Amino acid sequence: MVKLLIVFGTRPEAIKMCPLVKEFRRRGRMEVRVCVTGQHREMLDQVLGLFEVVPDYDLQIMQKGQTLYDVTTRVLCGMKEVLEDCRPDLVFVHGDTTTAFASSLASLYQQIPVAHVEAGLRTNNIYSPFPEEYNRQAIGLVARYHFSPTRRAADNLLREGKPAEHIFVTGNTVIDAMQTTVRPDYDSEITRWAKDSRLLMMTAHRRENLGEPMRGMFRAIRRVAEEYPDVKVLYPVHPNPAVRRVASEVLGGCGRIRLIEPLDPFDFHNLMNHAYLILSDSGGVQEEAPALGKPVLVMRDTTERPEGVEAGTLELVGTREEPIYRACRSLLDDPEKYQRMSRAQNPYGDGRASQRIADIIERDFL
Ligand code: UD1
Ligand code: UDP
């Protein structure tokens, strides 16, 4: 039987790969093995629990405050053993994390073909996002299958000279995941807390924003929370100690700001759906918000997801305090602008990306 090894290690990869694991398993025509690197721990386990996926291998590499060197070497060496034990016919990696990069390199070293899910996103600025832009370009060099979420991402790969017959536009598997999480009748303690207020959801974790940029981002949000009595801010804080420190220093002790532990994707997606406005430097949030029709102020200087900007849902506001503060105020004060940004549009497909990927692999391997 053809054997597939599906590898991931962080929260966003898990959210976007679990639908694929389930699709292959539902079909039952190939042997599916799941390897988690454990680049994330609690945040990864939350997603595995929600989607009821039990890994066959777990490299358990996470260390508090890990560096890029730690993650790269531990995944690379760990994957050597897993590949030798599993002997897969094809390895699936996702997106742009160091787990995905090092796993694709480990596969190359054993000349095992790689399928890259969410292929072709580019800023073409190697330091933004860092090191993700490098990671995804490097995976692109190794991959045999490039599964692109949009036509634009596929075109990026064609421009780089990748063979057209190895590039497939499938939609993004995050939409597959959202079809199982978003419920119109969702209710929770947090929705009750935010009742009668405008809820601002935020996330922030990018490595290139750690330190002063993040401090500026948080100061902008604190000013908004203090100036608008009808605004409440919910921030599930990334467990990175460098994020936590600044978050509690700048955002702590304000009654209308709640700093909470990371939410599982069920709660997070539904609270996004409930929110008035989202502030984020996350990649995945930029894909989910357009589907929900929620305006996002993207706290970054570049984005590899221009589809959401074109759809009108995303606005790039950089990482400096004053522009973020002003952009936030303008969305809170200008109902017409808010309405313009709130139209639900979905550039990321119809929720059948996993089915398309499985169809292509079955066509080639069965
Ligand atoms: C990683 C990815 C990034 C992705 C993000 C998603 C790389 C280089 N970065 O960044 O592309 O956008 O995940 O969230 O691959 N920690 C915990 N528990 C967890 C997860 C993290 O305690 O469940 C803490 C640890 O102290 C860890 C630190 O967060 O050392 C940073 O984690 P790491 O995976 O290195 O970086 P992220 O910023 O999460
Ligand atoms: N997310 C979640 N719980 C949270 C915050 C985010 O489940 O508390 C989800 C979110 O819906 C999205 C993904 O995590 O699917 C984004 O992950 P993250 O921002 O960590 O990484 P990125 O997408 O930037 O790589």
GROMACS .gro file of C-alpha atoms and ligand atoms in nm:
model
  430
    1MET     CA    1   0.000   0.000   0.000
    2VAL     CA    2   0.122   0.351  -0.079
    3LYS     CA    3   0.245   0.517   0.239
    4LEU     CA    4   0.206   0.889   0.309
    5LEU     CA    5   0.378   1.074   0.592
    6ILE     CA    6   0.208   1.398   0.692
    7VAL     CA    7   0.437   1.621   0.900
    8PHE     CA    8   0.357   1.934   1.101
    9GLY     CA    9   0.464   2.097   1.425
   10THR     CA   10   0.292   2.426   1.500
   11ARG     CA   11  -0.066   2.536   1.561
   12PRO     CA   12  -0.140   2.682   1.217
   13GLU     CA   13   0.005   2.383   1.033
   14ALA     CA   14  -0.206   2.150   1.246
   15ILE     CA   15  -0.525   2.346   1.175
   16LYS     CA   16  -0.457   2.325   0.803
   17MET     CA   17  -0.324   1.966   0.787
   18CYS     CA   18  -0.578   1.786   1.005
   19PRO     CA   19  -0.846   1.816   0.733
   20LEU     CA   20  -0.604   1.648   0.490
   21VAL     CA   21  -0.521   1.367   0.735
   22LYS     CA   22  -0.892   1.306   0.782
   23GLU     CA   23  -0.962   1.311   0.409
   24PHE     CA   24  -0.695   1.049   0.328
   25ARG     CA   25  -0.806   0.835   0.623
   26ARG     CA   26  -1.172   0.861   0.521
   27ARG     CA   27  -1.084   0.727   0.175
   28GLY     CA   28  -0.878   0.444   0.320
   29ARG     CA   29  -0.689   0.378   0.000
   30MET     CA   30  -0.346   0.475   0.129
   31GLU     CA   31  -0.159   0.421   0.452
   32VAL     CA   32  -0.141   0.753   0.637
   33ARG     CA   33   0.117   0.823   0.907
   34VAL     CA   34   0.124   1.149   1.103
   35CYS     CA   35   0.445   1.291   1.246
   36VAL     CA   36   0.436   1.595   1.472
   37THR     CA   37   0.765   1.760   1.552
   38GLY     CA   38   0.626   1.926   1.864
   39GLN     CA   39   0.778   2.261   1.762
   40HIS     CA   40   0.473   2.384   1.953
   41ARG     CA   41   0.338   2.185   2.245
   42GLU     CA   42   0.024   2.312   2.420
   43MET     CA   43  -0.098   2.499   2.112
   44LEU     CA   44  -0.041   2.195   1.892
   45ASP     CA   45  -0.209   1.957   2.134
   46GLN     CA   46  -0.517   2.182   2.149
   47VAL     CA   47  -0.565   2.139   1.775
   48LEU     CA   48  -0.491   1.766   1.771
   49GLY     CA   49  -0.749   1.722   2.048
   50LEU     CA   50  -1.012   1.924   1.866
   51PHE     CA   51  -0.972   1.735   1.537
   52GLU     CA   52  -0.912   1.401   1.712
   53VAL     CA   53  -0.586   1.328   1.530
   54VAL     CA   54  -0.341   1.103   1.715
   55PRO     CA   55   0.016   1.125   1.583
   56ASP     CA   56   0.219   0.814   1.503
   57TYR     CA   57   0.546   0.998   1.573
   58ASP     CA   58   0.613   1.290   1.807
   59LEU     CA   59   0.963   1.441   1.808
   60GLN     CA   60   0.882   1.654   2.116
   61ILE     CA   61   1.141   1.915   2.027
   62MET     CA   62   0.996   2.225   2.193
   63GLN     CA   63   1.212   2.410   2.440
   64LYS     CA   64   1.118   2.735   2.614
   65GLY     CA   65   1.266   3.028   2.420
   66GLN     CA   66   1.396   2.802   2.143
   67THR     CA   67   1.613   2.958   1.871
   68LEU     CA   68   1.590   2.893   1.499
   69TYR     CA   69   1.908   2.685   1.528
   70ASP     CA   70   1.746   2.468   1.795
   71VAL     CA   71   1.432   2.406   1.593
   72THR     CA   72   1.610   2.345   1.262
   73THR     CA   73   1.868   2.099   1.391
   74ARG     CA   74   1.631   1.910   1.619
   75VAL     CA   75   1.372   1.865   1.343
   76LEU     CA   76   1.633   1.773   1.083
   77CYS     CA   77   1.793   1.504   1.300
   78GLY     CA   78   1.462   1.382   1.440
   79MET     CA   79   1.314   1.347   1.094
   80LYS     CA   80   1.610   1.140   0.978
   81GLU     CA   81   1.509   0.868   1.224
   82VAL     CA   82   1.138   0.895   1.144
   83LEU     CA   83   1.196   0.867   0.769
   84GLU     CA   84   1.425   0.567   0.817
   85ASP     CA   85   1.163   0.396   1.029
   86CYS     CA   86   0.854   0.491   0.825
   87ARG     CA   87   0.994   0.469   0.467
   88PRO     CA   88   0.711   0.678   0.317
   89ASP     CA   89   0.648   0.711  -0.056
   90LEU     CA   90   0.563   1.079  -0.015
   91VAL     CA   91   0.607   1.337   0.264
   92PHE     CA   92   0.358   1.622   0.309
   93VAL     CA   93   0.471   1.950   0.465
   94HIS     CA   94   0.277   2.271   0.509
   95GLY     CA   95   0.346   2.638   0.460
   96ASP     CA   96   0.654   2.816   0.589
   97THR     CA   97   0.751   2.707   0.937
   98THR     CA   98   1.091   2.576   1.034
   99THR     CA   99   0.928   2.237   1.092
  100ALA     CA  100   0.821   2.234   0.727
  101PHE     CA  101   1.157   2.358   0.599
  102ALA     CA  102   1.370   2.114   0.800
  103SER     CA  103   1.136   1.822   0.723
  104SER     CA  104   1.156   1.892   0.352
  105LEU     CA  105   1.536   1.902   0.377
  106ALA     CA  106   1.540   1.574   0.571
  107SER     CA  107   1.325   1.419   0.296
  108LEU     CA  108   1.555   1.551   0.025
  109TYR     CA  109   1.854   1.391   0.198
  110GLN     CA  110   1.679   1.054   0.164
  111GLN     CA  111   1.547   1.140  -0.184
  112ILE     CA  112   1.186   1.102  -0.076
  113PRO     CA  113   0.945   1.322  -0.277
  114VAL     CA  114   0.776   1.611  -0.097
  115ALA     CA  115   0.429   1.758  -0.139
  116HIS     CA  116   0.400   2.120  -0.029
  117VAL     CA  117   0.059   2.236   0.088
  118GLU     CA  118  -0.001   2.616   0.078
  119ALA     CA  119   0.274   2.660  -0.179
  120GLY     CA  120   0.370   2.975  -0.365
  121LEU     CA  121   0.305   3.252  -0.113
  122ARG     CA  122   0.571   3.521  -0.150
  123THR     CA  123   0.673   3.863  -0.026
  124ASN     CA  124   1.014   3.826  -0.191
  125ASN     CA  125   1.163   3.998   0.111
  126ILE     CA  126   1.375   3.741   0.291
  127TYR     CA  127   1.345   3.926   0.623
  128SER     CA  128   0.969   3.971   0.617
  129PRO     CA  129   0.821   3.754   0.745
  130PHE     CA  130   1.135   3.613   0.900
  131PRO     CA  131   1.237   3.336   0.858
  132GLU     CA  132   0.917   3.221   0.687
  133GLU     CA  133   0.988   3.376   0.347
  134TYR     CA  134   1.315   3.183   0.329
  135ASN     CA  135   1.149   2.864   0.452
  136ARG     CA  136   0.879   2.859   0.189
  137GLN     CA  137   1.115   2.943  -0.095
  138ALA     CA  138   1.350   2.666   0.019
  139ILE     CA  139   1.063   2.415   0.039
  140GLY     CA  140   0.966   2.522  -0.313
  141LEU     CA  141   1.309   2.410  -0.435
  142VAL     CA  142   1.262   2.062  -0.291
  143ALA     CA  143   0.893   1.998  -0.356
  144ARG     CA  144   0.763   1.771  -0.627
  145TYR     CA  145   0.395   1.871  -0.572
  146HIS     CA  146   0.305   2.236  -0.516
  147PHE     CA  147  -0.052   2.275  -0.385
  148SER     CA  148  -0.131   2.644  -0.410
  149PRO     CA  149  -0.427   2.803  -0.235
  150THR     CA  150  -0.491   3.059  -0.512
  151ARG     CA  151  -0.412   3.127  -0.877
  152ARG     CA  152  -0.187   3.412  -0.772
  153ALA     CA  153   0.027   3.183  -0.553
  154ALA     CA  154   0.051   2.935  -0.841
  155ASP     CA  155   0.162   3.217  -1.072
  156ASN     CA  156   0.444   3.304  -0.832
  157LEU     CA  157   0.574   2.949  -0.874
  158LEU     CA  158   0.541   2.957  -1.252
  159ARG     CA  159   0.742   3.281  -1.256
  160GLU     CA  160   1.015   3.099  -1.062
  161GLY     CA  161   1.028   2.833  -1.332
  162LYS     CA  162   0.855   2.548  -1.149
  163PRO     CA  163   0.698   2.304  -1.397
  164ALA     CA  164   0.331   2.383  -1.460
  165GLU     CA  165   0.236   2.015  -1.441
  166HIS     CA  166   0.351   2.004  -1.077
  167ILE     CA  167   0.148   2.309  -0.964
  168PHE     CA  168  -0.216   2.273  -0.859
  169VAL     CA  169  -0.462   2.539  -0.741
  170THR     CA  170  -0.666   2.374  -0.468
  171GLY     CA  171  -0.793   2.647  -0.235
  172ASN     CA  172  -0.670   2.668   0.123
  173THR     CA  173  -0.739   2.381   0.361
  174VAL     CA  174  -0.810   2.637   0.635
  175ILE     CA  175  -1.152   2.683   0.475
  176ASP     CA  176  -1.204   2.305   0.503
  177ALA     CA  177  -1.127   2.338   0.876
  178MET     CA  178  -1.358   2.636   0.923
  179GLN     CA  179  -1.650   2.443   0.782
  180THR     CA  180  -1.630   2.222   1.088
  181THR     CA  181  -1.575   2.495   1.348
  182VAL     CA  182  -1.790   2.800   1.276
  183ARG     CA  183  -2.140   2.787   1.429
  184PRO     CA  184  -2.389   3.073   1.400
  185ASP     CA  185  -2.537   2.997   1.744
  186TYR     CA  186  -2.199   2.999   1.927
  187ASP     CA  187  -2.219   3.133   2.280
  188SER     CA  188  -1.962   3.143   2.556
  189GLU     CA  189  -1.857   3.326   2.869
  190ILE     CA  190  -1.652   3.560   2.647
  191THR     CA  191  -1.941   3.648   2.415
  192ARG     CA  192  -2.142   3.731   2.726
  193TRP     CA  193  -1.855   3.947   2.862
  194ALA     CA  194  -1.839   4.132   2.530
  195LYS     CA  195  -2.216   4.175   2.494
  196ASP     CA  196  -2.311   4.538   2.427
  197SER     CA  197  -1.947   4.622   2.341
  198ARG     CA  198  -1.748   4.624   2.022
  199LEU     CA  199  -1.507   4.332   2.053
  200LEU     CA  200  -1.153   4.375   1.923
  201MET     CA  201  -0.970   4.044   1.887
  202MET     CA  202  -0.597   4.050   1.854
  203THR     CA  203  -0.304   3.815   1.800
  204ALA     CA  204   0.067   3.895   1.775
  205HIS     CA  205   0.368   3.670   1.765
  206ARG     CA  206   0.596   3.731   1.464
  207ARG     CA  207   0.966   3.699   1.536
  208GLU     CA  208   1.050   4.018   1.343
  209ASN     CA  209   0.803   4.211   1.561
  210LEU     CA  210   0.942   4.101   1.898
  211GLY     CA  211   1.075   4.386   2.113
  212GLU     CA  212   1.007   4.751   2.026
  213PRO     CA  213   0.765   4.697   1.732
  214MET     CA  214   0.544   4.478   1.951
  215ARG     CA  215   0.556   4.731   2.233
  216GLY     CA  216   0.436   5.000   1.990
  217MET     CA  217   0.156   4.776   1.861
  218PHE     CA  218   0.037   4.707   2.213
  219ARG     CA  219   0.056   5.075   2.316
  220ALA     CA  220  -0.170   5.168   2.024
  221ILE     CA  221  -0.427   4.911   2.131
  222ARG     CA  222  -0.417   5.018   2.494
  223ARG     CA  223  -0.483   5.379   2.394
  224VAL     CA  224  -0.784   5.269   2.191
  225ALA     CA  225  -0.921   5.058   2.477
  226GLU     CA  226  -0.883   5.349   2.719
  227GLU     CA  227  -1.045   5.604   2.488
  228TYR     CA  228  -1.350   5.401   2.372
  229PRO     CA  229  -1.574   5.293   2.661
  230ASP     CA  230  -1.775   5.067   2.426
  231VAL     CA  231  -1.467   4.869   2.314
  232LYS     CA  232  -1.341   4.549   2.474
  233VAL     CA  233  -1.016   4.381   2.370
  234LEU     CA  234  -0.956   4.007   2.378
  235TYR     CA  235  -0.601   3.886   2.334
  236PRO     CA  236  -0.517   3.514   2.355
  237VAL     CA  237  -0.149   3.565   2.424
  238HIS     CA  238   0.107   3.354   2.238
  239PRO     CA  239   0.311   3.155   2.494
  240ASN     CA  240   0.646   3.285   2.369
  241PRO     CA  241   0.800   3.442   2.684
  242ALA     CA  242   0.921   3.739   2.478
  243VAL     CA  243   0.559   3.810   2.379
  244ARG     CA  244   0.412   3.749   2.724
  245ARG     CA  245   0.649   3.988   2.896
  246VAL     CA  246   0.561   4.286   2.675
  247ALA     CA  247   0.190   4.197   2.668
  248SER     CA  248   0.156   4.204   3.044
  249GLU     CA  249   0.372   4.516   3.080
  250VAL     CA  250   0.181   4.721   2.823
  251LEU     CA  251  -0.168   4.570   2.824
  252GLY     CA  252  -0.201   4.442   3.180
  253GLY     CA  253  -0.425   4.604   3.443
  254CYS     CA  254  -0.685   4.752   3.206
  255GLY     CA  255  -1.041   4.640   3.283
  256ARG     CA  256  -1.153   4.632   2.921
  257ILE     CA  257  -0.856   4.427   2.799
  258ARG     CA  258  -0.852   4.054   2.864
  259LEU     CA  259  -0.525   3.867   2.823
  260ILE     CA  260  -0.606   3.497   2.808
  261GLU     CA  261  -0.440   3.167   2.721
  262PRO     CA  262  -0.448   3.061   2.353
  263LEU     CA  263  -0.792   2.942   2.249
  264ASP     CA  264  -0.859   2.626   2.057
  265PRO     CA  265  -0.959   2.692   1.694
  266PHE     CA  266  -1.326   2.618   1.766
  267ASP     CA  267  -1.349   2.904   2.016
  268PHE     CA  268  -1.110   3.125   1.822
  269HIS     CA  269  -1.295   3.099   1.491
  270ASN     CA  270  -1.631   3.158   1.655
  271LEU     CA  271  -1.504   3.455   1.854
  272MET     CA  272  -1.354   3.600   1.536
  273ASN     CA  273  -1.698   3.563   1.387
  274HIS     CA  274  -1.838   3.749   1.686
  275ALA     CA  275  -1.575   4.024   1.680
  276TYR     CA  276  -1.618   4.376   1.547
  277LEU     CA  277  -1.259   4.416   1.437
  278ILE     CA  278  -0.937   4.210   1.436
  279LEU     CA  279  -0.578   4.325   1.481
  280SER     CA  280  -0.317   4.068   1.393
  281ASP     CA  281   0.026   3.987   1.254
  282SER     CA  282  -0.083   3.627   1.190
  283GLY     CA  283  -0.087   3.462   0.850
  284GLY     CA  284  -0.383   3.232   0.908
  285VAL     CA  285  -0.604   3.507   1.049
  286GLN     CA  286  -0.561   3.697   0.720
  287GLU     CA  287  -0.720   3.401   0.540
  288GLU     CA  288  -0.999   3.334   0.787
  289ALA     CA  289  -1.122   3.691   0.832
  290PRO     CA  290  -1.221   3.753   0.466
  291ALA     CA  291  -1.434   3.437   0.477
  292LEU     CA  292  -1.610   3.574   0.784
  293GLY     CA  293  -1.632   3.932   0.657
  294LYS     CA  294  -1.434   4.071   0.949
  295PRO     CA  295  -1.203   4.370   0.895
  296VAL     CA  296  -0.841   4.303   0.989
  297LEU     CA  297  -0.575   4.561   1.054
  298VAL     CA  298  -0.262   4.366   0.963
  299MET     CA  299   0.022   4.477   1.189
  300ARG     CA  300   0.297   4.407   0.939
  301ASP     CA  301   0.481   4.594   0.664
  302THR     CA  302   0.433   4.325   0.399
  303THR     CA  303   0.187   4.049   0.330
  304GLU     CA  304   0.208   3.734   0.121
  305ARG     CA  305  -0.172   3.730   0.121
  306PRO     CA  306  -0.268   4.019  -0.111
  307GLU     CA  307  -0.595   3.843  -0.195
  308GLY     CA  308  -0.748   3.967   0.131
  309VAL     CA  309  -0.626   4.321   0.070
  310GLU     CA  310  -0.787   4.312  -0.276
  311ALA     CA  311  -1.106   4.169  -0.129
  312GLY     CA  312  -1.109   4.484   0.088
  313THR     CA  313  -1.106   4.302   0.424
  314LEU     CA  314  -0.739   4.355   0.514
  315GLU     CA  315  -0.552   4.680   0.563
  316LEU     CA  316  -0.176   4.676   0.610
  317VAL     CA  317  -0.098   4.918   0.892
  318GLY     CA  318   0.267   4.841   0.974
  319THR     CA  319   0.402   4.796   1.325
  320ARG     CA  320   0.434   5.154   1.450
  321GLU     CA  321   0.214   5.284   1.727
  322GLU     CA  322   0.070   5.596   1.566
  323PRO     CA  323  -0.049   5.448   1.232
  324ILE     CA  324  -0.204   5.149   1.411
  325TYR     CA  325  -0.381   5.377   1.657
  326ARG     CA  326  -0.511   5.600   1.376
  327ALA     CA  327  -0.626   5.306   1.160
  328CYS     CA  328  -0.810   5.158   1.454
  329ARG     CA  329  -0.983   5.485   1.536
  330SER     CA  330  -1.083   5.538   1.178
  331LEU     CA  331  -1.253   5.197   1.163
  332LEU     CA  332  -1.427   5.261   1.493
  333ASP     CA  333  -1.542   5.611   1.393
  334ASP     CA  334  -1.627   5.571   1.025
  335PRO     CA  335  -1.924   5.337   0.969
  336GLU     CA  336  -1.894   5.359   0.590
  337LYS     CA  337  -1.532   5.248   0.590
  338TYR     CA  338  -1.625   4.974   0.835
  339GLN     CA  339  -1.906   4.851   0.609
  340ARG     CA  340  -1.676   4.852   0.307
  341MET     CA  341  -1.426   4.630   0.487
  342SER     CA  342  -1.690   4.396   0.630
  343ARG     CA  343  -1.815   4.236   0.313
  344ALA     CA  344  -1.759   3.864   0.335
  345GLN     CA  345  -1.554   3.740   0.041
  346ASN     CA  346  -1.358   3.425   0.021
  347PRO     CA  347  -1.054   3.414  -0.205
  348TYR     CA  348  -0.944   3.083  -0.050
  349GLY     CA  349  -1.179   2.831  -0.202
  350ASP     CA  350  -1.486   2.628  -0.124
  351GLY     CA  351  -1.369   2.407   0.163
  352ARG     CA  352  -1.276   2.119  -0.068
  353ALA     CA  353  -0.900   2.177  -0.090
  354SER     CA  354  -0.820   1.849   0.090
  355GLN     CA  355  -1.040   1.655  -0.149
  356ARG     CA  356  -0.861   1.806  -0.449
  357ILE     CA  357  -0.519   1.727  -0.304
  358ALA     CA  358  -0.620   1.367  -0.229
  359ASP     CA  359  -0.764   1.328  -0.581
  360ILE     CA  360  -0.434   1.437  -0.737
  361ILE     CA  361  -0.222   1.210  -0.518
  362GLU     CA  362  -0.450   0.912  -0.581
  363ARG     CA  363  -0.441   0.978  -0.955
  364ASP     CA  364  -0.060   0.966  -0.952
  365PHE     CA  365   0.003   0.688  -0.699
  366LEU     CA  366  -0.284   0.438  -0.734
  367UD1     C1  367   0.621   2.952   1.483
  367UD1     C2  368   0.661   2.964   1.336
  367UD1     C3  369   0.580   3.072   1.268
  367UD1     C4  370   0.432   3.053   1.289
  367UD1     C5  371   0.403   3.038   1.437
  367UD1     C6  372   0.258   3.006   1.457
  367UD1     C7  373   0.894   2.925   1.274
  367UD1     C8  374   1.030   2.981   1.265
  367UD1     N1  375   0.800   3.004   1.326
  367UD1     O1  376   0.658   3.073   1.545
  367UD1     O2  377   0.606   3.069   1.129
  367UD1     O3  378   0.364   3.166   1.241
  367UD1     O4  379   0.482   2.931   1.491
  367UD1     O5  380   0.216   3.030   1.587
  367UD1     O6  381   0.872   2.812   1.236
  367UD1     N2  382   0.567   2.811   2.307
  367UD1     C9  383   0.511   2.741   2.411
  367UD1     N3  384   0.408   2.654   2.383
  367UD1    C10  385   0.359   2.634   2.260
  367UD1    C11  386   0.417   2.706   2.154
  367UD1    C12  387   0.521   2.793   2.178
  367UD1     O7  388   0.551   2.756   2.525
  367UD1     O8  389   0.265   2.553   2.243
  367UD1    C13  390   0.676   2.908   2.335
  367UD1    C14  391   0.810   2.840   2.364
  367UD1     O9  392   0.878   2.913   2.461
  367UD1    C15  393   0.882   2.854   2.229
  367UD1    C16  394   0.831   2.990   2.182
  367UD1    O10  395   0.694   2.993   2.222
  367UD1    O11  396   1.021   2.848   2.243
  367UD1    C17  397   0.845   3.018   2.036
  367UD1    O12  398   0.794   2.911   1.957
  367UD1     P1  399   0.846   2.892   1.804
  367UD1    O13  400   0.773   2.779   1.741
  367UD1    O14  401   0.994   2.888   1.802
  367UD1    O15  402   0.808   3.029   1.735
  367UD1     P2  403   0.668   3.092   1.702
  367UD1    O16  404   0.681   3.240   1.721
  367UD1    O17  405   0.560   3.020   1.772
  368UDP     N1  406  -0.573   3.058   1.650
  368UDP     C1  407  -0.627   2.975   1.748
  368UDP     N2  408  -0.627   3.019   1.877
  368UDP     C2  409  -0.577   3.139   1.914
  368UDP     C3  410  -0.518   3.221   1.813
  368UDP     C4  411  -0.518   3.176   1.683
  368UDP     O1  412  -0.676   2.867   1.719
  368UDP     O2  413  -0.580   3.172   2.033
  368UDP     C5  414  -0.569   3.007   1.511
  368UDP     C6  415  -0.622   3.100   1.405
  368UDP     O3  416  -0.760   3.080   1.385
  368UDP     C7  417  -0.541   3.061   1.283
  368UDP     C8  418  -0.412   3.014   1.339
  368UDP     O4  419  -0.433   2.991   1.478
  368UDP     O5  420  -0.601   2.949   1.219
  368UDP     C9  421  -0.305   3.117   1.319
  368UDP     O6  422  -0.192   3.077   1.388
  368UDP     P1  423  -0.074   3.173   1.425
  368UDP     O7  424  -0.121   3.314   1.427
  368UDP     O8  425  -0.015   3.118   1.548
  368UDP     O9  426   0.027   3.147   1.306
  368UDP     P2  427   0.040   3.200   1.157
  368UDP    O10  428  -0.087   3.178   1.086
  368UDP    O11  429   0.082   3.343   1.166
  368UDP    O12  430   0.151   3.117   1.101
   0.00000   0.00000   0.00000
